[in-house]
Tab-separated table of N, CA and C in Angstrom:
chain	number	residue	atom	x	y	z
A	1	UNK	N	37.996	34.423	-21.194
A	1	UNK	CA	38.661	34.160	-19.949
A	1	UNK	C	40.137	34.453	-20.148
A	2	UNK	N	40.718	35.301	-19.320
A	2	UNK	CA	42.128	35.656	-19.444
A	2	UNK	C	42.869	35.204	-18.192
A	3	UNK	N	44.163	34.937	-18.379
A	3	UNK	CA	44.998	34.501	-17.283
A	3	UNK	C	46.259	35.343	-17.267
A	4	UNK	N	46.796	35.542	-16.095
A	4	UNK	CA	48.086	36.210	-15.962
A	4	UNK	C	49.171	35.227	-16.370
A	5	UNK	N	50.315	35.726	-16.829
A	5	UNK	CA	51.398	34.796	-17.207
A	5	UNK	C	51.756	33.882	-16.030
A	6	UNK	N	51.847	32.623	-16.307
A	6	UNK	CA	52.209	31.634	-15.304
A	6	UNK	C	51.030	31.155	-14.470
A	7	UNK	N	49.860	31.738	-14.682
A	7	UNK	CA	48.677	31.344	-13.912
A	7	UNK	C	47.939	30.230	-14.657
A	8	UNK	N	47.548	29.201	-13.952
A	8	UNK	CA	46.813	28.084	-14.552
A	8	UNK	C	45.316	28.344	-14.421
A	9	UNK	N	44.541	27.861	-15.378
A	9	UNK	CA	43.094	28.036	-15.259
A	9	UNK	C	42.539	27.231	-14.082
A	10	UNK	N	41.450	27.731	-13.521
A	10	UNK	CA	40.799	27.016	-12.419
A	10	UNK	C	40.224	25.710	-12.947
A	11	UNK	N	40.417	24.649	-12.201
A	11	UNK	CA	39.970	23.334	-12.668
A	11	UNK	C	38.490	23.092	-12.452
A	12	UNK	N	37.842	23.918	-11.655
A	12	UNK	CA	36.428	23.699	-11.392
A	12	UNK	C	35.535	24.670	-12.153
A	13	UNK	N	36.087	25.400	-13.110
A	13	UNK	CA	35.259	26.333	-13.874
A	13	UNK	C	34.389	25.568	-14.858
A	14	UNK	N	33.283	26.182	-15.248
A	14	UNK	CA	32.353	25.532	-16.173
A	14	UNK	C	33.013	25.304	-17.528
A	15	UNK	N	33.883	26.222	-17.931
A	15	UNK	CA	34.532	26.081	-19.235
A	15	UNK	C	35.473	24.893	-19.280
A	16	UNK	N	36.098	24.549	-18.148
A	16	UNK	CA	37.041	23.431	-18.144
A	16	UNK	C	36.320	22.086	-18.143
A	17	UNK	N	35.042	22.061	-17.758
A	17	UNK	CA	34.298	20.808	-17.726
A	17	UNK	C	33.678	20.466	-19.069
A	18	UNK	N	33.501	21.433	-19.950
A	18	UNK	CA	32.887	21.193	-21.247
A	18	UNK	C	33.989	20.926	-22.253
A	19	UNK	N	33.978	19.772	-22.911
A	19	UNK	CA	35.035	19.497	-23.874
A	19	UNK	C	34.918	20.422	-25.081
A	20	UNK	N	36.031	20.721	-25.734
A	20	UNK	CA	35.964	21.567	-26.926
A	20	UNK	C	35.178	20.878	-28.029
A	21	UNK	N	34.756	21.648	-29.028
A	21	UNK	CA	33.932	21.098	-30.094
A	21	UNK	C	34.703	20.181	-31.038
A	22	UNK	N	35.951	20.043	-30.835
A	22	UNK	CA	36.733	19.082	-31.601
A	22	UNK	C	37.895	18.649	-30.722
A	23	UNK	N	38.537	17.599	-31.132
A	23	UNK	CA	39.678	17.143	-30.357
A	23	UNK	C	39.356	15.912	-29.538
A	24	UNK	N	40.321	15.482	-28.741
A	24	UNK	CA	40.128	14.258	-27.967
A	24	UNK	C	39.039	14.444	-26.913
A	25	UNK	N	38.240	13.440	-26.764
A	25	UNK	CA	37.193	13.466	-25.755
A	25	UNK	C	35.847	13.954	-26.261
A	26	UNK	N	35.857	14.659	-27.374
A	26	UNK	CA	34.584	15.200	-27.869
A	26	UNK	C	33.669	14.091	-28.368
A	27	UNK	N	34.212	13.128	-29.093
A	27	UNK	CA	33.412	12.004	-29.595
A	27	UNK	C	32.833	11.174	-28.459
A	28	UNK	N	33.640	10.953	-27.415
A	28	UNK	CA	33.141	10.213	-26.248
A	28	UNK	C	32.022	10.987	-25.556
A	29	UNK	N	32.165	12.309	-25.483
A	29	UNK	CA	31.138	13.144	-24.846
A	29	UNK	C	29.817	13.036	-25.612
A	30	UNK	N	29.867	13.109	-26.931
A	30	UNK	CA	28.666	12.990	-27.762
A	30	UNK	C	28.082	11.587	-27.642
A	31	UNK	N	28.915	10.570	-27.696
A	31	UNK	CA	28.435	9.188	-27.600
A	31	UNK	C	27.799	8.928	-26.242
A	32	UNK	N	28.398	9.442	-25.188
A	32	UNK	CA	27.849	9.260	-23.850
A	32	UNK	C	26.475	9.918	-23.731
A	33	UNK	N	26.340	11.134	-24.223
A	33	UNK	CA	25.055	11.826	-24.183
A	33	UNK	C	23.998	11.114	-25.012
A	34	UNK	N	24.392	10.625	-26.178
A	34	UNK	CA	23.457	9.916	-27.052
A	34	UNK	C	22.981	8.620	-26.404
A	35	UNK	N	23.899	7.866	-25.820
A	35	UNK	CA	23.524	6.610	-25.169
A	35	UNK	C	22.659	6.849	-23.931
A	36	UNK	N	22.948	7.918	-23.199
A	36	UNK	CA	22.122	8.252	-22.038
A	36	UNK	C	20.702	8.588	-22.463
A	37	UNK	N	20.569	9.373	-23.519
A	37	UNK	CA	19.242	9.721	-24.028
A	37	UNK	C	18.512	8.478	-24.535
A	38	UNK	N	19.207	7.619	-25.268
A	38	UNK	CA	18.605	6.386	-25.770
A	38	UNK	C	18.133	5.506	-24.617
A	39	UNK	N	18.957	5.366	-23.578
A	39	UNK	CA	18.590	4.560	-22.413
A	39	UNK	C	17.348	5.134	-21.733
A	40	UNK	N	17.286	6.443	-21.601
A	40	UNK	CA	16.125	7.085	-20.993
A	40	UNK	C	14.856	6.840	-21.791
A	41	UNK	N	14.955	6.899	-23.112
A	41	UNK	CA	13.783	6.665	-23.944
A	41	UNK	C	13.338	5.210	-23.899
A	42	UNK	N	14.285	4.280	-23.872
A	42	UNK	CA	13.942	2.858	-23.771
A	42	UNK	C	13.270	2.583	-22.428
A	43	UNK	N	13.790	3.157	-21.355
A	43	UNK	CA	13.192	2.952	-20.034
A	43	UNK	C	11.799	3.577	-19.966
A	44	UNK	N	11.613	4.700	-20.624
A	44	UNK	CA	10.299	5.341	-20.663
A	44	UNK	C	9.288	4.450	-21.381
A	45	UNK	N	9.696	3.875	-22.490
A	45	UNK	CA	8.827	2.971	-23.231
A	45	UNK	C	8.490	1.736	-22.398
A	46	UNK	N	9.492	1.175	-21.735
A	46	UNK	CA	9.264	-0.004	-20.901
A	46	UNK	C	8.334	0.324	-19.732
A	47	UNK	N	8.521	1.468	-19.106
A	47	UNK	CA	7.658	1.865	-17.986
A	47	UNK	C	6.224	2.074	-18.464
A	48	UNK	N	6.056	2.672	-19.633
A	48	UNK	CA	4.710	2.864	-20.190
A	48	UNK	C	4.027	1.546	-20.488
A	49	UNK	N	4.764	0.612	-21.056
A	49	UNK	CA	4.201	-0.702	-21.355
A	49	UNK	C	3.818	-1.444	-20.075
A	50	UNK	N	4.684	-1.393	-19.087
A	50	UNK	CA	4.389	-2.039	-17.817
A	50	UNK	C	3.175	-1.397	-17.140
A	51	UNK	N	3.085	-0.086	-17.188
A	51	UNK	CA	1.931	0.607	-16.610
A	51	UNK	C	0.646	0.198	-17.306
A	52	UNK	N	0.686	0.095	-18.639
A	52	UNK	CA	-0.495	-0.331	-19.390
A	52	UNK	C	-0.920	-1.740	-19.010
A	53	UNK	N	0.028	-2.623	-18.862
A	53	UNK	CA	-0.284	-4.007	-18.490
A	53	UNK	C	-0.928	-4.057	-17.110
A	54	UNK	N	-0.342	-3.362	-16.144
A	54	UNK	CA	-0.866	-3.391	-14.780
A	54	UNK	C	-2.257	-2.750	-14.725
A	55	UNK	N	-2.417	-1.611	-15.373
A	55	UNK	CA	-3.721	-0.936	-15.343
A	55	UNK	C	-4.802	-1.742	-16.048
A	56	UNK	N	-4.463	-2.378	-17.148
A	56	UNK	CA	-5.448	-3.188	-17.865
A	56	UNK	C	-5.948	-4.334	-16.986
A	57	UNK	N	-5.037	-4.983	-16.292
A	57	UNK	CA	-5.425	-6.121	-15.457
A	57	UNK	C	-6.208	-5.691	-14.215
A	58	UNK	N	-5.833	-4.562	-13.619
A	58	UNK	CA	-6.475	-4.160	-12.367
A	58	UNK	C	-7.757	-3.356	-12.566
A	59	UNK	N	-7.851	-2.591	-13.629
A	59	UNK	CA	-9.031	-1.753	-13.828
A	59	UNK	C	-10.167	-2.488	-14.517
A	60	UNK	N	-9.845	-3.396	-15.388
A	60	UNK	CA	-10.886	-4.074	-16.152
A	60	UNK	C	-11.307	-3.224	-17.345
A	61	UNK	N	-12.131	-3.764	-18.217
A	61	UNK	CA	-12.477	-3.058	-19.458
A	61	UNK	C	-13.206	-1.731	-19.246
A	62	UNK	N	-14.150	-1.679	-18.313
A	62	UNK	CA	-14.934	-0.464	-18.119
A	62	UNK	C	-14.118	0.699	-17.600
A	63	UNK	N	-13.406	0.463	-16.501
A	63	UNK	CA	-12.601	1.526	-15.921
A	63	UNK	C	-11.398	1.879	-16.796
A	64	UNK	N	-10.848	0.876	-17.486
A	64	UNK	CA	-9.721	1.169	-18.372
A	64	UNK	C	-10.184	2.027	-19.555
A	65	UNK	N	-11.415	1.830	-20.010
A	65	UNK	CA	-11.964	2.668	-21.070
A	65	UNK	C	-12.104	4.113	-20.611
A	66	UNK	N	-12.601	4.313	-19.381
A	66	UNK	CA	-12.693	5.667	-18.831
A	66	UNK	C	-11.318	6.300	-18.694
A	67	UNK	N	-10.376	5.507	-18.213
A	67	UNK	CA	-9.000	5.986	-18.080
A	67	UNK	C	-8.436	6.395	-19.442
A	68	UNK	N	-8.695	5.607	-20.466
A	68	UNK	CA	-8.184	5.910	-21.807
A	68	UNK	C	-8.777	7.198	-22.359
A	69	UNK	N	-10.064	7.402	-22.152
A	69	UNK	CA	-10.701	8.640	-22.619
A	69	UNK	C	-10.131	9.840	-21.878
A	70	UNK	N	-10.013	9.733	-20.555
A	70	UNK	CA	-9.460	10.832	-19.762
A	70	UNK	C	-8.012	11.111	-20.151
A	71	UNK	N	-7.249	10.064	-20.377
A	71	UNK	CA	-5.857	10.232	-20.777
A	71	UNK	C	-5.753	10.866	-22.156
A	72	UNK	N	-6.624	10.477	-23.071
A	72	UNK	CA	-6.626	11.082	-24.398
A	72	UNK	C	-6.911	12.576	-24.354
A	73	UNK	N	-7.877	12.977	-23.538
A	73	UNK	CA	-8.187	14.402	-23.384
A	73	UNK	C	-7.011	15.134	-22.752
A	74	UNK	N	-6.419	14.542	-21.733
A	74	UNK	CA	-5.271	15.155	-21.062
A	74	UNK	C	-4.084	15.323	-22.007
A	75	UNK	N	-3.799	14.312	-22.794
A	75	UNK	CA	-2.685	14.401	-23.749
A	75	UNK	C	-2.963	15.468	-24.790
A	76	UNK	N	-4.199	15.583	-25.236
A	76	UNK	CA	-4.551	16.624	-26.200
A	76	UNK	C	-4.295	18.008	-25.604
A	77	UNK	N	-4.662	18.211	-24.344
A	77	UNK	CA	-4.428	19.502	-23.679
A	77	UNK	C	-2.929	19.753	-23.536
A	78	UNK	N	-2.177	18.730	-23.151
A	78	UNK	CA	-0.721	18.880	-22.998
A	78	UNK	C	-0.065	19.274	-24.311
A	79	UNK	N	-0.400	18.567	-25.374
A	79	UNK	CA	0.217	18.856	-26.674
A	79	UNK	C	-0.224	20.217	-27.190
A	80	UNK	N	-1.490	20.555	-27.004
A	80	UNK	CA	-1.986	21.851	-27.468
A	80	UNK	C	-1.327	23.009	-26.731
A	81	UNK	N	-1.075	22.837	-25.447
A	81	UNK	CA	-0.490	23.935	-24.675
A	81	UNK	C	1.019	24.064	-24.864
A	82	UNK	N	1.671	23.064	-25.446
A	82	UNK	CA	3.124	23.150	-25.656
A	82	UNK	C	3.526	23.319	-27.104
A	83	UNK	N	2.642	23.032	-28.032
A	83	UNK	CA	3.041	23.027	-29.443
A	83	UNK	C	3.481	24.400	-29.938
A	84	UNK	N	2.941	25.462	-29.373
A	84	UNK	CA	3.305	26.795	-29.842
A	84	UNK	C	4.705	27.202	-29.405
A	85	UNK	N	5.289	26.507	-28.443
A	85	UNK	CA	6.594	26.890	-27.928
A	85	UNK	C	7.756	26.118	-28.544
A	86	UNK	N	7.511	24.979	-29.139
A	86	UNK	CA	8.600	24.124	-29.606
A	86	UNK	C	9.484	24.807	-30.644
A	87	UNK	N	8.897	25.262	-31.720
A	87	UNK	CA	9.674	25.893	-32.784
A	87	UNK	C	10.239	27.228	-32.326
A	88	UNK	N	9.449	27.984	-31.584
A	88	UNK	CA	9.915	29.285	-31.101
A	88	UNK	C	11.111	29.128	-30.173
A	89	UNK	N	11.085	28.119	-29.342
A	89	UNK	CA	12.198	27.887	-28.423
A	89	UNK	C	13.482	27.617	-29.185
A	90	UNK	N	13.416	26.732	-30.153
A	90	UNK	CA	14.611	26.419	-30.944
A	90	UNK	C	15.140	27.658	-31.651
A	91	UNK	N	14.256	28.454	-32.222
A	91	UNK	CA	14.654	29.651	-32.958
A	91	UNK	C	15.280	30.681	-32.036
A	92	UNK	N	14.599	31.013	-30.951
A	92	UNK	CA	15.088	32.066	-30.060
A	92	UNK	C	16.366	31.676	-29.339
A	93	UNK	N	16.474	30.434	-28.917
A	93	UNK	CA	17.687	29.993	-28.234
A	93	UNK	C	18.870	29.967	-29.201
A	94	UNK	N	18.639	29.542	-30.435
A	94	UNK	CA	19.721	29.492	-31.422
A	94	UNK	C	20.220	30.886	-31.785
A	95	UNK	N	19.338	31.865	-31.813
A	95	UNK	CA	19.713	33.219	-32.210
A	95	UNK	C	20.239	34.062	-31.050
A	96	UNK	N	20.039	33.650	-29.831
A	96	UNK	CA	20.383	34.474	-28.672
A	96	UNK	C	21.864	34.413	-28.354
A	97	UNK	N	22.389	35.540	-27.909
A	97	UNK	CA	23.763	35.543	-27.419
A	97	UNK	C	23.809	35.020	-25.987
A	98	UNK	N	22.781	35.344	-25.198
A	98	UNK	CA	22.645	34.814	-23.848
A	98	UNK	C	21.478	33.821	-23.847
A	99	UNK	N	21.745	32.607	-24.305
A	99	UNK	CA	20.669	31.636	-24.489
A	99	UNK	C	20.021	31.209	-23.180
A	100	UNK	N	20.756	31.267	-22.076
A	100	UNK	CA	20.192	30.826	-20.808
A	100	UNK	C	19.081	31.764	-20.329
A	101	UNK	N	19.248	33.064	-20.544
A	101	UNK	CA	18.201	34.018	-20.160
A	101	UNK	C	16.954	33.818	-21.023
A	102	UNK	N	17.167	33.577	-22.315
A	102	UNK	CA	16.042	33.343	-23.225
A	102	UNK	C	15.324	32.049	-22.847
A	103	UNK	N	16.085	30.997	-22.564
A	103	UNK	CA	15.490	29.717	-22.184
A	103	UNK	C	14.722	29.838	-20.870
A	104	UNK	N	15.244	30.611	-19.931
A	104	UNK	CA	14.558	30.817	-18.659
A	104	UNK	C	13.229	31.539	-18.859
A	105	UNK	N	13.230	32.562	-19.695
A	105	UNK	CA	11.989	33.293	-19.979
A	105	UNK	C	10.971	32.390	-20.667
A	106	UNK	N	11.425	31.607	-21.632
A	106	UNK	CA	10.522	30.688	-22.320
A	106	UNK	C	9.982	29.616	-21.371
A	107	UNK	N	10.808	29.134	-20.454
A	107	UNK	CA	10.353	28.124	-19.490
A	107	UNK	C	9.289	28.713	-18.567
A	108	UNK	N	9.482	29.961	-18.139
A	108	UNK	CA	8.480	30.601	-17.286
A	108	UNK	C	7.173	30.811	-18.034
A	109	UNK	N	7.276	31.207	-19.298
A	109	UNK	CA	6.074	31.405	-20.109
A	109	UNK	C	5.358	30.077	-20.339
A	110	UNK	N	6.125	29.036	-20.603
A	110	UNK	CA	5.533	27.709	-20.798
A	110	UNK	C	4.860	27.225	-19.523
A	111	UNK	N	5.491	27.455	-18.384
A	111	UNK	CA	4.892	27.043	-17.120
A	111	UNK	C	3.573	27.777	-16.885
A	112	UNK	N	3.549	29.084	-17.141
A	112	UNK	CA	2.304	29.854	-16.959
A	112	UNK	C	1.205	29.345	-17.889
A	113	UNK	N	1.561	29.089	-19.137
A	113	UNK	CA	0.580	28.576	-20.102
A	113	UNK	C	0.062	27.203	-19.682
A	114	UNK	N	0.951	26.349	-19.223
A	114	UNK	CA	0.553	25.003	-18.798
A	114	UNK	C	-0.315	25.039	-17.544
A	115	UNK	N	-0.013	25.956	-16.633
A	115	UNK	CA	-0.843	26.085	-15.433
A	115	UNK	C	-2.257	26.552	-15.784
A	116	UNK	N	-2.351	27.492	-16.737
A	116	UNK	CA	-3.676	27.943	-17.182
A	116	UNK	C	-4.428	26.788	-17.850
A	117	UNK	N	-3.732	26.034	-18.705
A	117	UNK	CA	-4.370	24.891	-19.378
A	117	UNK	C	-4.829	23.847	-18.366
A	118	UNK	N	-4.019	23.592	-17.345
A	118	UNK	CA	-4.391	22.618	-16.315
A	118	UNK	C	-5.601	23.104	-15.519
A	119	UNK	N	-5.610	24.381	-15.192
A	119	UNK	CA	-6.748	24.937	-14.454
A	119	UNK	C	-8.027	24.860	-15.285
A	120	UNK	N	-7.904	25.138	-16.582
A	120	UNK	CA	-9.073	25.033	-17.460
A	120	UNK	C	-9.574	23.598	-17.563
A	121	UNK	N	-8.655	22.651	-17.679
A	121	UNK	CA	-9.061	21.249	-17.748
A	121	UNK	C	-9.768	20.824	-16.466
A	122	UNK	N	-9.226	21.221	-15.323
A	122	UNK	CA	-9.857	20.860	-14.053
A	122	UNK	C	-11.220	21.530	-13.903
A	123	UNK	N	-11.315	22.786	-14.324
A	123	UNK	CA	-12.578	23.514	-14.194
A	123	UNK	C	-13.641	23.007	-15.167
A	124	UNK	N	-13.201	22.633	-16.366
A	124	UNK	CA	-14.144	22.177	-17.382
A	124	UNK	C	-14.417	20.675	-17.334
A	125	UNK	N	-13.825	19.977	-16.379
A	125	UNK	CA	-14.019	18.526	-16.269
A	125	UNK	C	-15.490	18.136	-16.153
A	126	UNK	N	-16.296	18.817	-15.336
A	126	UNK	CA	-17.717	18.428	-15.278
A	126	UNK	C	-18.443	18.628	-16.610
A	127	UNK	N	-18.125	19.709	-17.305
A	127	UNK	CA	-18.760	19.960	-18.597
A	127	UNK	C	-18.361	18.901	-19.626
A	128	UNK	N	-17.063	18.580	-19.691
A	128	UNK	CA	-16.592	17.548	-20.618
A	128	UNK	C	-17.221	16.193	-20.293
A	129	UNK	N	-17.285	15.867	-19.006
A	129	UNK	CA	-17.862	14.584	-18.597
A	129	UNK	C	-19.341	14.511	-18.951
A	130	UNK	N	-20.067	15.626	-18.808
A	130	UNK	CA	-21.494	15.600	-19.157
A	130	UNK	C	-21.684	15.492	-20.667
A	131	UNK	N	-20.816	16.132	-21.451
A	131	UNK	CA	-20.896	16.002	-22.909
A	131	UNK	C	-20.666	14.557	-23.343
A	132	UNK	N	-19.776	13.881	-22.657
A	132	UNK	CA	-19.473	12.492	-22.989
A	132	UNK	C	-20.406	11.502	-22.303
A	133	UNK	N	-21.291	12.000	-21.453
A	133	UNK	CA	-22.247	11.131	-20.766
A	133	UNK	C	-21.611	10.229	-19.735
A	134	UNK	N	-20.495	10.658	-19.160
A	134	UNK	CA	-19.792	9.845	-18.160
A	134	UNK	C	-19.364	10.723	-16.986
A	135	UNK	N	-20.238	10.933	-16.024
A	135	UNK	CA	-19.862	11.785	-14.893
A	135	UNK	C	-18.693	11.230	-14.072
A	136	UNK	N	-18.423	9.936	-14.188
A	136	UNK	CA	-17.288	9.370	-13.452
A	136	UNK	C	-15.928	9.780	-14.028
A	137	UNK	N	-15.924	10.491	-15.157
A	137	UNK	CA	-14.677	11.003	-15.740
A	137	UNK	C	-14.116	12.193	-14.974
A	138	UNK	N	-14.927	12.888	-14.213
A	138	UNK	CA	-14.510	14.139	-13.563
A	138	UNK	C	-13.251	13.971	-12.705
A	139	UNK	N	-13.203	13.016	-11.774
A	139	UNK	CA	-11.976	12.913	-10.975
A	139	UNK	C	-10.754	12.521	-11.799
A	140	UNK	N	-10.943	11.693	-12.814
A	140	UNK	CA	-9.811	11.306	-13.664
A	140	UNK	C	-9.241	12.510	-14.397
A	141	UNK	N	-10.116	13.339	-14.950
A	141	UNK	CA	-9.656	14.526	-15.664
A	141	UNK	C	-8.944	15.494	-14.727
A	142	UNK	N	-9.457	15.633	-13.525
A	142	UNK	CA	-8.837	16.556	-12.575
A	142	UNK	C	-7.477	16.052	-12.103
A	143	UNK	N	-7.350	14.761	-11.903
A	143	UNK	CA	-6.046	14.215	-11.505
A	143	UNK	C	-5.041	14.359	-12.649
A	144	UNK	N	-5.473	14.044	-13.862
A	144	UNK	CA	-4.563	14.140	-15.008
A	144	UNK	C	-4.205	15.589	-15.339
A	145	UNK	N	-5.019	16.543	-14.915
A	145	UNK	CA	-4.696	17.957	-15.126
A	145	UNK	C	-3.424	18.351	-14.372
A	146	UNK	N	-3.117	17.644	-13.301
A	146	UNK	CA	-1.899	17.941	-12.541
A	146	UNK	C	-0.630	17.676	-13.354
A	147	UNK	N	-0.710	16.790	-14.327
A	147	UNK	CA	0.456	16.456	-15.142
A	147	UNK	C	0.718	17.423	-16.279
A	148	UNK	N	-0.232	18.287	-16.586
A	148	UNK	CA	-0.068	19.217	-17.716
A	148	UNK	C	1.130	20.150	-17.508
A	149	UNK	N	1.292	20.804	-16.348
A	149	UNK	CA	2.474	21.662	-16.172
A	149	UNK	C	3.786	20.885	-16.182
A	150	UNK	N	3.774	19.671	-15.654
A	150	UNK	CA	5.002	18.866	-15.666
A	150	UNK	C	5.409	18.515	-17.093
A	151	UNK	N	4.430	18.155	-17.909
A	151	UNK	CA	4.708	17.853	-19.317
A	151	UNK	C	5.234	19.095	-20.023
A	152	UNK	N	4.639	20.249	-19.737
A	152	UNK	CA	5.078	21.489	-20.368
A	152	UNK	C	6.519	21.825	-20.038
A	153	UNK	N	6.888	21.692	-18.779
A	153	UNK	CA	8.270	21.986	-18.388
A	153	UNK	C	9.246	20.967	-18.972
A	154	UNK	N	8.857	19.714	-18.997
A	154	UNK	CA	9.734	18.697	-19.579
A	154	UNK	C	9.960	18.971	-21.056
A	155	UNK	N	8.905	19.365	-21.748
A	155	UNK	CA	9.005	19.638	-23.178
A	155	UNK	C	9.906	20.839	-23.454
A	156	UNK	N	9.768	21.898	-22.681
A	156	UNK	CA	10.570	23.100	-22.925
A	156	UNK	C	12.034	22.864	-22.556
A	157	UNK	N	12.282	22.064	-21.528
A	157	UNK	CA	13.673	21.767	-21.159
A	157	UNK	C	14.329	20.853	-22.185
A	158	UNK	N	13.561	20.010	-22.791
A	158	UNK	CA	14.120	19.142	-23.828
A	158	UNK	C	14.460	19.942	-25.084
A	159	UNK	N	13.703	21.010	-25.333
A	159	UNK	CA	13.934	21.827	-26.528
A	159	UNK	C	15.124	22.762	-26.365
A	160	UNK	N	15.529	23.074	-25.114
A	160	UNK	CA	16.643	24.015	-24.932
A	160	UNK	C	17.958	23.320	-24.769
């Protein structure tokens, strides 16, 4: 970024909003980001615990068991469809000169992969339910398939 003599930099530019990698304000910027991330993770844990408590009480042992099996299958699909991108994302973004273009391409690829995985889970739900001897699993698997692309995008955005 160049300026003419006597010209001040624009105050609303992206470069002026990002603190330098050293100097005053940098430590506060890192601490603020770290505390925000920590708060988000604590709230996520609390929300998960509260959800488990409410579902356990309202569903009862039988339905909660079905929910747990369906959730386990869904989580396996989510992790399987995103695991191949985690290391690659870190590597490609770190090596790129234009990291935003690389991250955008990886996010689109992750979304496509997650959509295919979700479609497969929804399509194979009757087969999985029959293998497990629980035809009532079909709607649970299909509903949880909707979360696969969301998990994929969240994972890729966290890696970039």
